[in-house]
Structure formats: C-alpha cells, structure tokens
PDB file of C-alpha atoms in Angstrom:
ATOM      1  CA  MET P  53     113.342  47.039  99.885  1.00  0.00           C
ATOM      2  CA  ASN P  54     110.849  49.769 100.836  1.00  0.00           C
ATOM      3  CA  ASP P  55     107.357  50.797  99.702  1.00  0.00           C
ATOM      4  CA  LYS P  56     108.894  52.803  96.869  1.00  0.00           C
ATOM      5  CA  GLN P  57     110.374  49.651  95.363  1.00  0.00           C
ATOM      6  CA  VAL P  58     108.937  46.495  93.814  1.00  0.00           C
ATOM      7  CA  ASN P  59     110.819  43.202  94.063  1.00  0.00           C
ATOM      8  CA  ILE P  60     110.957  41.233  90.808  1.00  0.00           C
ATOM      9  CA  MET P  61     113.196  38.135  90.964  1.00  0.00           C
ATOM     10  CA  GLY P  62     115.202  39.751  93.741  1.00  0.00           C
ATOM     11  CA  ILE P  63     115.709  42.998  91.813  1.00  0.00           C
ATOM     12  CA  PRO P  64     114.313  46.101  93.586  1.00  0.00           C
ATOM     13  CA  PHE P  65     112.646  48.189  90.889  1.00  0.00           C
ATOM     14  CA  THR P  66     111.992  51.851  91.604  1.00  0.00           C
ATOM     15  CA  ASN P  67     108.239  52.410  91.667  1.00  0.00           C
ATOM     16  CA  LYS P  68     108.055  55.885  90.156  1.00  0.00           C
ATOM     17  CA  THR P  69     106.534  57.373  87.038  1.00  0.00           C
ATOM     18  CA  LYS P  70     108.887  58.936  84.497  1.00  0.00           C
ATOM     19  CA  TYR P  71     107.704  62.383  85.601  1.00  0.00           C
ATOM     20  CA  GLU P  72     108.380  61.627  89.279  1.00  0.00           C
ATOM     21  CA  LEU P  73     111.788  60.165  88.514  1.00  0.00           C
ATOM     22  CA  VAL P  74     112.887  63.132  86.387  1.00  0.00           C
ATOM     23  CA  ASN P  75     111.897  65.496  89.198  1.00  0.00           C
ATOM     24  CA  ILE P  76     113.894  63.504  91.753  1.00  0.00           C
ATOM     25  CA  LEU P  77     116.965  63.298  89.526  1.00  0.00           C
ATOM     26  CA  GLU P  78     116.759  66.983  88.655  1.00  0.00           C
ATOM     27  CA  LYS P  79     116.783  67.923  92.357  1.00  0.00           C
ATOM     28  CA  ASP P  80     119.718  65.556  92.984  1.00  0.00           C
ATOM     29  CA  LEU P  81     121.642  67.064  90.086  1.00  0.00           C
ATOM     30  CA  MET P  82     121.168  70.595  91.367  1.00  0.00           C
ATOM     31  CA  VAL P  83     122.750  69.679  94.717  1.00  0.00           C
ATOM     32  CA  ARG P  84     125.469  67.609  92.990  1.00  0.00           C
ATOM     33  CA  LYS P  85     124.407  64.249  94.407  1.00  0.00           C
ATOM     34  CA  LYS P  86     126.042  61.273  92.728  1.00  0.00           C
ATOM     35  CA  ARG P  87     123.536  58.879  91.163  1.00  0.00           C
ATOM     36  CA  PHE P  88     123.678  55.546  89.302  1.00  0.00           C
ATOM     37  CA  VAL P  89     120.623  54.639  87.200  1.00  0.00           C
ATOM     38  CA  VAL P  90     120.029  51.183  85.704  1.00  0.00           C
ATOM     39  CA  THR P  91     117.402  50.658  83.000  1.00  0.00           C
ATOM     40  CA  ALA P  92     116.314  47.033  83.317  1.00  0.00           C
ATOM     41  CA  ASN P  93     114.086  45.060  80.967  1.00  0.00           C
ATOM     42  CA  PRO P  94     113.163  41.332  81.323  1.00  0.00           C
ATOM     43  CA  GLU P  95     116.393  40.261  79.590  1.00  0.00           C
ATOM     44  CA  ILE P  96     118.579  42.256  81.987  1.00  0.00           C
ATOM     45  CA  THR P  97     116.568  41.047  84.982  1.00  0.00           C
ATOM     46  CA  LEU P  98     116.999  37.419  83.971  1.00  0.00           C
ATOM     47  CA  TYR P  99     120.701  37.973  83.256  1.00  0.00           C
ATOM     48  CA  ALA P 100     121.130  39.367  86.760  1.00  0.00           C
ATOM     49  CA  VAL P 101     119.405  36.322  88.261  1.00  0.00           C
ATOM     50  CA  GLU P 102     121.681  33.962  86.316  1.00  0.00           C
ATOM     51  CA  ASN P 103     124.879  35.976  86.894  1.00  0.00           C
ATOM     52  CA  PRO P 104     125.400  36.817  90.589  1.00  0.00           C
ATOM     53  CA  GLU P 105     128.355  39.135  89.906  1.00  0.00           C
ATOM     54  CA  TYR P 106     126.262  41.245  87.546  1.00  0.00           C
ATOM     55  CA  LYS P 107     123.445  41.293  90.084  1.00  0.00           C
ATOM     56  CA  LYS P 108     125.874  42.697  92.666  1.00  0.00           C
ATOM     57  CA  VAL P 109     126.789  45.411  90.169  1.00  0.00           C
ATOM     58  CA  ILE P 110     123.251  46.616  89.509  1.00  0.00           C
ATOM     59  CA  LEU P 111     122.351  46.426  93.200  1.00  0.00           C
ATOM     60  CA  GLN P 112     124.958  49.154  93.724  1.00  0.00           C
ATOM     61  CA  SER P 113     122.736  51.541  91.763  1.00  0.00           C
ATOM     62  CA  ASP P 114     120.393  54.134  93.233  1.00  0.00           C
ATOM     63  CA  PHE P 115     117.529  53.503  90.829  1.00  0.00           C
ATOM     64  CA  ILE P 116     116.577  50.425  88.813  1.00  0.00           C
ATOM     65  CA  ILE P 117     113.800  51.393  86.434  1.00  0.00           C
ATOM     66  CA  ALA P 118     111.402  49.138  84.545  1.00  0.00           C
ATOM     67  CA  ASP P 119     112.471  49.595  80.924  1.00  0.00           C
ATOM     68  CA  GLY P 120     110.250  46.830  79.558  1.00  0.00           C
ATOM     69  CA  ILE P 121     106.514  46.198  79.616  1.00  0.00           C
ATOM     70  CA  GLY P 122     107.189  42.600  80.660  1.00  0.00           C
ATOM     71  CA  VAL P 123     108.503  43.795  84.021  1.00  0.00           C
ATOM     72  CA  VAL P 124     105.385  45.928  84.567  1.00  0.00           C
ATOM     73  CA  ILE P 125     103.062  43.033  83.680  1.00  0.00           C
ATOM     74  CA  ALA P 126     104.992  40.696  85.980  1.00  0.00           C
ATOM     75  CA  SER P 127     104.694  43.172  88.853  1.00  0.00           C
ATOM     76  CA  LYS P 128     100.893  42.998  88.528  1.00  0.00           C
ATOM     77  CA  TRP P 129     100.954  39.221  88.542  1.00  0.00           C
ATOM     78  CA  VAL P 130     102.743  39.183  91.887  1.00  0.00           C
ATOM     79  CA  LYS P 131     100.348  41.781  93.340  1.00  0.00           C
ATOM     80  CA  THR P 132     102.916  44.592  93.655  1.00  0.00           C
ATOM     81  CA  PRO P 133     102.180  46.675  90.551  1.00  0.00           C
ATOM     82  CA  LEU P 134     104.663  49.175  89.218  1.00  0.00           C
ATOM     83  CA  LYS P 135     103.141  52.540  88.302  1.00  0.00           C
ATOM     84  CA  GLU P 136     104.325  52.464  84.696  1.00  0.00           C
ATOM     85  CA  ARG P 137     107.038  51.484  82.285  1.00  0.00           C
ATOM     86  CA  VAL P 138     109.870  54.037  82.138  1.00  0.00           C
ATOM     87  CA  PRO P 139     111.692  53.594  78.794  1.00  0.00           C
ATOM     88  CA  GLY P 140     115.397  54.292  79.200  1.00  0.00           C
ATOM     89  CA  PHE P 141     115.492  56.108  75.871  1.00  0.00           C
ATOM     90  CA  GLU P 142     112.746  58.509  76.926  1.00  0.00           C
ATOM     91  CA  LEU P 143     114.332  59.098  80.327  1.00  0.00           C
ATOM     92  CA  MET P 144     117.664  59.905  78.674  1.00  0.00           C
ATOM     93  CA  MET P 145     116.039  62.384  76.286  1.00  0.00           C
ATOM     94  CA  GLN P 146     114.128  64.027  79.127  1.00  0.00           C
ATOM     95  CA  LEU P 147     117.302  64.357  81.214  1.00  0.00           C
ATOM     96  CA  ILE P 148     119.153  65.907  78.269  1.00  0.00           C
ATOM     97  CA  GLN P 149     116.347  68.446  77.988  1.00  0.00           C
ATOM     98  CA  THR P 150     116.651  69.112  81.732  1.00  0.00           C
ATOM     99  CA  ALA P 151     120.412  69.553  81.388  1.00  0.00           C
ATOM    100  CA  GLU P 152     119.936  72.166  78.657  1.00  0.00           C
ATOM    101  CA  LYS P 153     117.349  74.022  80.730  1.00  0.00           C
ATOM    102  CA  LYS P 154     119.471  74.010  83.897  1.00  0.00           C
ATOM    103  CA  GLY P 155     122.838  74.672  82.249  1.00  0.00           C
ATOM    104  CA  LEU P 156     124.217  71.246  83.155  1.00  0.00           C
ATOM    105  CA  SER P 157     126.797  69.433  81.039  1.00  0.00           C
ATOM    106  CA  CYS P 158     126.624  65.960  79.470  1.00  0.00           C
ATOM    107  CA  TYR P 159     129.220  63.382  78.450  1.00  0.00           C
ATOM    108  CA  PHE P 160     128.268  60.698  75.927  1.00  0.00           C
ATOM    109  CA  LEU P 161     130.212  57.423  76.073  1.00  0.00           C
ATOM    110  CA  GLY P 162     129.462  54.566  73.715  1.00  0.00           C
ATOM    111  CA  ALA P 163     128.523  53.272  70.239  1.00  0.00           C
ATOM    112  CA  GLU P 164     130.740  53.212  67.143  1.00  0.00           C
ATOM    113  CA  LYS P 165     132.853  56.300  66.537  1.00  0.00           C
ATOM    114  CA  LYS P 166     130.810  57.518  63.547  1.00  0.00           C
ATOM    115  CA  VAL P 167     127.563  56.890  65.424  1.00  0.00           C
ATOM    116  CA  ASN P 168     128.837  58.730  68.502  1.00  0.00           C
ATOM    117  CA  ILE P 169     129.849  61.725  66.376  1.00  0.00           C
ATOM    118  CA  LYS P 170     126.508  61.756  64.545  1.00  0.00           C
ATOM    119  CA  PHE P 171     124.639  61.440  67.833  1.00  0.00           C
ATOM    120  CA  THR P 172     126.333  64.502  69.337  1.00  0.00           C
ATOM    121  CA  GLU P 173     125.631  66.469  66.151  1.00  0.00           C
ATOM    122  CA  VAL P 174     121.930  65.578  66.218  1.00  0.00           C
ATOM    123  CA  ILE P 175     121.607  66.255  69.960  1.00  0.00           C
ATOM    124  CA  LYS P 176     123.233  69.667  69.496  1.00  0.00           C
ATOM    125  CA  GLU P 177     120.760  70.459  66.732  1.00  0.00           C
ATOM    126  CA  MET P 178     117.877  69.411  68.979  1.00  0.00           C
ATOM    127  CA  HIS P 179     119.260  71.245  72.017  1.00  0.00           C
ATOM    128  CA  PRO P 180     121.408  74.189  70.831  1.00  0.00           C
ATOM    129  CA  ASP P 181     122.110  75.419  74.366  1.00  0.00           C
ATOM    130  CA  LEU P 182     123.163  72.032  75.729  1.00  0.00           C
ATOM    131  CA  VAL P 183     126.684  71.944  77.147  1.00  0.00           C
ATOM    132  CA  ILE P 184     128.449  68.831  75.796  1.00  0.00           C
ATOM    133  CA  ALA P 185     131.391  68.225  78.100  1.00  0.00           C
ATOM    134  CA  GLY P 186     132.781  65.505  75.857  1.00  0.00           C
ATOM    135  CA  SER P 187     132.148  62.212  74.088  1.00  0.00           C
ATOM    136  CA  HIS P 188     133.950  58.966  73.248  1.00  0.00           C
ATOM    137  CA  ASP P 189     133.040  55.848  71.305  1.00  0.00           C
ATOM    138  CA  GLY P 190     132.493  52.529  73.050  1.00  0.00           C
ATOM    139  CA  PHE P 191     135.476  50.707  71.587  1.00  0.00           C
ATOM    140  CA  PHE P 192     138.058  50.798  74.346  1.00  0.00           C
ATOM    141  CA  ASP P 193     139.456  48.480  76.997  1.00  0.00           C
ATOM    142  CA  ILE P 194     137.230  48.705  80.078  1.00  0.00           C
ATOM    143  CA  GLU P 195     140.373  48.461  82.226  1.00  0.00           C
ATOM    144  CA  ASN P 196     141.923  51.465  80.471  1.00  0.00           C
ATOM    145  CA  ASN P 197     141.597  54.552  82.657  1.00  0.00           C
ATOM    146  CA  GLU P 198     142.172  57.100  79.866  1.00  0.00           C
ATOM    147  CA  VAL P 199     138.459  57.408  79.120  1.00  0.00           C
ATOM    148  CA  MET P 200     137.580  57.612  82.795  1.00  0.00           C
ATOM    149  CA  ASN P 201     140.201  60.349  83.314  1.00  0.00           C
ATOM    150  CA  SER P 202     138.857  62.364  80.382  1.00  0.00           C
ATOM    151  CA  ILE P 203     135.360  62.239  81.899  1.00  0.00           C
ATOM    152  CA  LEU P 204     136.746  63.248  85.285  1.00  0.00           C
ATOM    153  CA  GLU P 205     138.530  66.228  83.729  1.00  0.00           C
ATOM    154  CA  SER P 206     135.386  67.245  81.845  1.00  0.00           C
ATOM    155  CA  LYS P 207     133.476  67.666  85.133  1.00  0.00           C
ATOM    156  CA  ALA P 208     130.329  66.491  83.363  1.00  0.00           C
ATOM    157  CA  ASP P 209     127.090  66.532  85.347  1.00  0.00           C
ATOM    158  CA  LEU P 210     125.410  63.715  83.424  1.00  0.00           C
ATOM    159  CA  ILE P 211     127.298  60.759  81.991  1.00  0.00           C
ATOM    160  CA  PHE P 212     125.327  58.581  79.577  1.00  0.00           C
ATOM    161  CA  VAL P 213     126.988  55.221  78.948  1.00  0.00           C
ATOM    162  CA  GLY P 214     125.924  53.274  75.858  1.00  0.00           C
ATOM    163  CA  LEU P 215     128.155  50.211  75.999  1.00  0.00           C
ATOM    164  CA  GLY P 216     125.391  47.619  76.114  1.00  0.00           C
ATOM    165  CA  MET P 217     124.527  45.251  78.922  1.00  0.00           C
ATOM    166  CA  PRO P 218     126.421  44.101  81.030  1.00  0.00           C
ATOM    167  CA  ARG P 219     129.461  46.196  80.048  1.00  0.00           C
ATOM    168  CA  GLN P 220     127.921  49.601  80.666  1.00  0.00           C
ATOM    169  CA  GLU P 221     126.800  48.804  84.219  1.00  0.00           C
ATOM    170  CA  GLU P 222     130.112  47.119  84.987  1.00  0.00           C
ATOM    171  CA  TRP P 223     132.015  50.163  83.719  1.00  0.00           C
ATOM    172  CA  ILE P 224     129.927  52.544  85.824  1.00  0.00           C
ATOM    173  CA  ALA P 225     130.203  50.408  88.967  1.00  0.00           C
ATOM    174  CA  SER P 226     133.970  50.073  88.643  1.00  0.00           C
ATOM    175  CA  HIS P 227     134.608  53.816  88.146  1.00  0.00           C
ATOM    176  CA  ILE P 228     131.856  55.751  89.918  1.00  0.00           C
ATOM    177  CA  ASP P 229     133.784  55.895  93.201  1.00  0.00           C
ATOM    178  CA  LYS P 230     136.408  58.055  91.492  1.00  0.00           C
ATOM    179  CA  PHE P 231     133.846  60.823  90.953  1.00  0.00           C
ATOM    180  CA  ASP P 232     132.603  63.364  93.484  1.00  0.00           C
ATOM    181  CA  GLN P 233     129.363  64.006  91.605  1.00  0.00           C
ATOM    182  CA  GLY P 234     127.457  63.102  88.464  1.00  0.00           C
ATOM    183  CA  LEU P 235     124.461  61.144  87.238  1.00  0.00           C
ATOM    184  CA  PHE P 236     125.594  57.915  85.558  1.00  0.00           C
ATOM    185  CA  MET P 237     123.102  56.022  83.404  1.00  0.00           C
ATOM    186  CA  GLY P 238     123.400  53.025  81.096  1.00  0.00           C
ATOM    187  CA  VAL P 239     121.493  53.711  77.886  1.00  0.00           C
ATOM    188  CA  GLY P 240     122.153  50.671  75.685  1.00  0.00           C
ATOM    189  CA  GLY P 241     121.652  51.438  72.004  1.00  0.00           C
ATOM    190  CA  SER P 242     120.006  54.839  72.506  1.00  0.00           C
ATOM    191  CA  PHE P 243     122.818  56.692  70.713  1.00  0.00           C
ATOM    192  CA  ASP P 244     122.191  54.564  67.608  1.00  0.00           C
ATOM    193  CA  VAL P 245     118.511  55.543  67.634  1.00  0.00           C
ATOM    194  CA  VAL P 246     119.170  59.287  67.877  1.00  0.00           C
ATOM    195  CA  ALA P 247     121.918  59.059  65.243  1.00  0.00           C
ATOM    196  CA  GLY P 248     119.539  57.270  62.875  1.00  0.00           C
ATOM    197  CA  ALA P 249     121.596  54.060  62.743  1.00  0.00           C
ATOM    198  CA  VAL P 250     118.679  52.135  64.286  1.00  0.00           C
ATOM    199  CA  LYS P 251     115.018  53.077  63.941  1.00  0.00           C
ATOM    200  CA  ARG P 252     112.862  53.176  67.063  1.00  0.00           C
ATOM    201  CA  ALA P 253     109.349  51.785  66.833  1.00  0.00           C
ATOM    202  CA  PRO P 254     106.648  54.219  65.639  1.00  0.00           C
ATOM    203  CA  GLU P 255     104.460  55.803  68.327  1.00  0.00           C
ATOM    204  CA  PHE P 256     101.584  53.425  67.506  1.00  0.00           C
ATOM    205  CA  TRP P 257     103.678  50.364  68.419  1.00  0.00           C
ATOM    206  CA  ILE P 258     105.072  52.037  71.545  1.00  0.00           C
ATOM    207  CA  LYS P 259     101.596  52.946  72.842  1.00  0.00           C
ATOM    208  CA  LEU P 260     100.487  49.326  72.390  1.00  0.00           C
ATOM    209  CA  ASN P 261     103.602  48.155  74.294  1.00  0.00           C
ATOM    210  CA  LEU P 262     104.694  46.216  71.202  1.00  0.00           C
ATOM    211  CA  GLU P 263     108.071  47.878  70.725  1.00  0.00           C
ATOM    212  CA  TRP P 264     109.765  44.504  71.303  1.00  0.00           C
ATOM    213  CA  MET P 265     107.794  42.969  68.415  1.00  0.00           C
ATOM    214  CA  TYR P 266     108.709  45.843  66.099  1.00  0.00           C
ATOM    215  CA  ARG P 267     112.389  45.317  66.900  1.00  0.00           C
ATOM    216  CA  LEU P 268     112.071  41.606  66.186  1.00  0.00           C
ATOM    217  CA  ILE P 269     110.458  42.279  62.790  1.00  0.00           C
ATOM    218  CA  ARG P 270     113.148  44.834  61.930  1.00  0.00           C
ATOM    219  CA  GLN P 271     116.002  42.748  63.367  1.00  0.00           C
ATOM    220  CA  PRO P 272     115.167  39.010  63.154  1.00  0.00           C
ATOM    221  CA  LYS P 273     118.584  38.207  64.662  1.00  0.00           C
ATOM    222  CA  ARG P 274     117.161  39.396  68.000  1.00  0.00           C
ATOM    223  CA  TRP P 275     115.040  36.234  68.344  1.00  0.00           C
ATOM    224  CA  LYS P 276     117.314  34.749  71.020  1.00  0.00           C
ATOM    225  CA  ARG P 277     116.868  37.901  73.107  1.00  0.00           C
ATOM    226  CA  ILE P 278     113.103  37.724  72.648  1.00  0.00           C
ATOM    227  CA  LEU P 279     113.157  34.110  73.871  1.00  0.00           C
ATOM    228  CA  LYS P 280     114.679  35.414  77.104  1.00  0.00           C
ATOM    229  CA  VAL P 281     111.691  37.726  77.482  1.00  0.00           C
ATOM    230  CA  PHE P 282     109.305  34.775  77.147  1.00  0.00           C
ATOM    231  CA  GLU P 283     111.392  32.793  79.644  1.00  0.00           C
ATOM    232  CA  PHE P 284     111.156  35.685  82.085  1.00  0.00           C
ATOM    233  CA  MET P 285     107.381  35.935  81.642  1.00  0.00           C
ATOM    234  CA  LEU P 286     106.941  32.179  82.106  1.00  0.00           C
ATOM    235  CA  ARG P 287     108.985  32.196  85.313  1.00  0.00           C
ATOM    236  CA  MET P 288     107.014  35.127  86.686  1.00  0.00           C
ATOM    237  CA  PHE P 289     103.684  33.533  85.738  1.00  0.00           C
ATOM    238  CA  ILE P 290     104.622  30.334  87.574  1.00  0.00           C
ATOM    239  CA  SER P 291     105.704  32.446  90.539  1.00  0.00           C
ATOM    240  CA  SER P 292     102.338  34.225  90.548  1.00  0.00           C
ATOM    241  CA  LEU P 293     100.509  30.875  90.584  1.00  0.00           C
ATOM    242  CA  SER P 294     102.448  29.776  93.661  1.00  0.00           C
ATOM    243  CA  LEU P 295     101.428  33.026  95.390  1.00  0.00           C
ATOM    244  CA  LYS P 296      97.762  32.287  94.713  1.00  0.00           C
ATOM    245  CA  LYS P 297      98.051  28.876  96.369  1.00  0.00           C
ATOM    246  CA  ARG P 298      99.247  30.371  99.657  1.00  0.00           C
TER     247      ARG P 298
END
C-alpha cells in the first residue's frame, strides 16, 4: 500500500476524488492501458474479508474505490481519511460521458435482457454520439467463452459489467488477461437504475449520505444486506478503539 491508498480491513482503497479518478482513467484510456476498477461498499469489503478467494480477485484490480459512505466514515475512525465517497453509478456515468467526448466505445454486460436493451436505448438518447460496441444480458454461464469472445471482437474501450457481486469481479478477473486493452468495471445494478427498473435515491438523500436508507425503505428485502453494513461499522469502530489505546 502507498500514500495514495487507504487500508480498510486489508483492502487498499484508492484515495482519489471522483474528479481525480476520472482524469487518471481518461489518460489511461487514451494510451490504451488496461484497467480493472472495483467499486467496494461495506458489504463488499466484509465479503472479501470473509471469502479469501474473492479477496484475491479484487486485489488483482488497479483501483478499489469507496462506493459507500460507511467506508469513508471508517477511514476517518482509523485516522487515514479517504478524500470522498466515489459512487460507482456516478463514476460509470461520467466515464460514459468521457467515452462519447473522446470517441471511445463501450460494451454493456449484465442485467435482464429487457433491462439491458432498455438501458442501451436510454444511454443512446442521453449520449447520441456514444459508440456502443455491443451489449449482452447477464444470464449466461460464466465459464462460457462466447460472451467474452464477442467482447474481444467488438474491440470495446470500456467494458461495464453489471453481474452483481461477486460474479462481476470474478468474471473480469478470469477473462481480463485475454484482452490487450480496455477499462473493465463492475457496476452492480447500475443498468437497472438507468433503465428505470430501479429508482435511485433523490438528490436530497444522496447529499445526506442516506442512499442506503432510501434503498431499505424502497426494498425492505435488503435488510440482511443492511445488517452487513452495521456489522462492518461495528468492526471498524472496535478497531478504532484499539488504535486509541496504543
């Protein structure tokens, strides 16, 4: 780990603002550097701690960003504060805008077929000049190379993978070596949000860092996932107390 990273439970988070990160990734894209971006919230962080094989997968990435206010709060508790939360959804949308501006192509992998189709339609409406190299829904065997081959043939510059955690990171890690270039990023349910299948929290909730609470109200079935967030925060709080005693 270096001074540009913050260690949370053994996970090296990239300590950059969204603006700084977009600039770095844009420069890498223009020189065709291959990049793997992981968007990690408290749930993903805890899952990595409890599942060593998954932790190995995300440690192969180039950037692990703090997509969760809980991670940012925890970083302050352990006296190594992250600059800000970088929501994966916002980073994806910013990179799509960059792709349109720079004439780069995107491939969208994930979600249900109808959601994937709707997503590409909406994105094209939002960014008329965006080059969409291809798209595919998320319902396929991860061991099947047909999807990987279609992405290879498309020569896409940015590959957004919305297969959900841990599948999306595992898919990227197992196939990225086949590619000479490309920015690969796991985006969870972001396609569903753009397609209108899932509503993102209003700006008011986002600014108050209460997006997680809005999701819980809208989707009560998420309560088990929210419990993981509280478990993460409790572990980090206890860890911060032990640091104070030293």
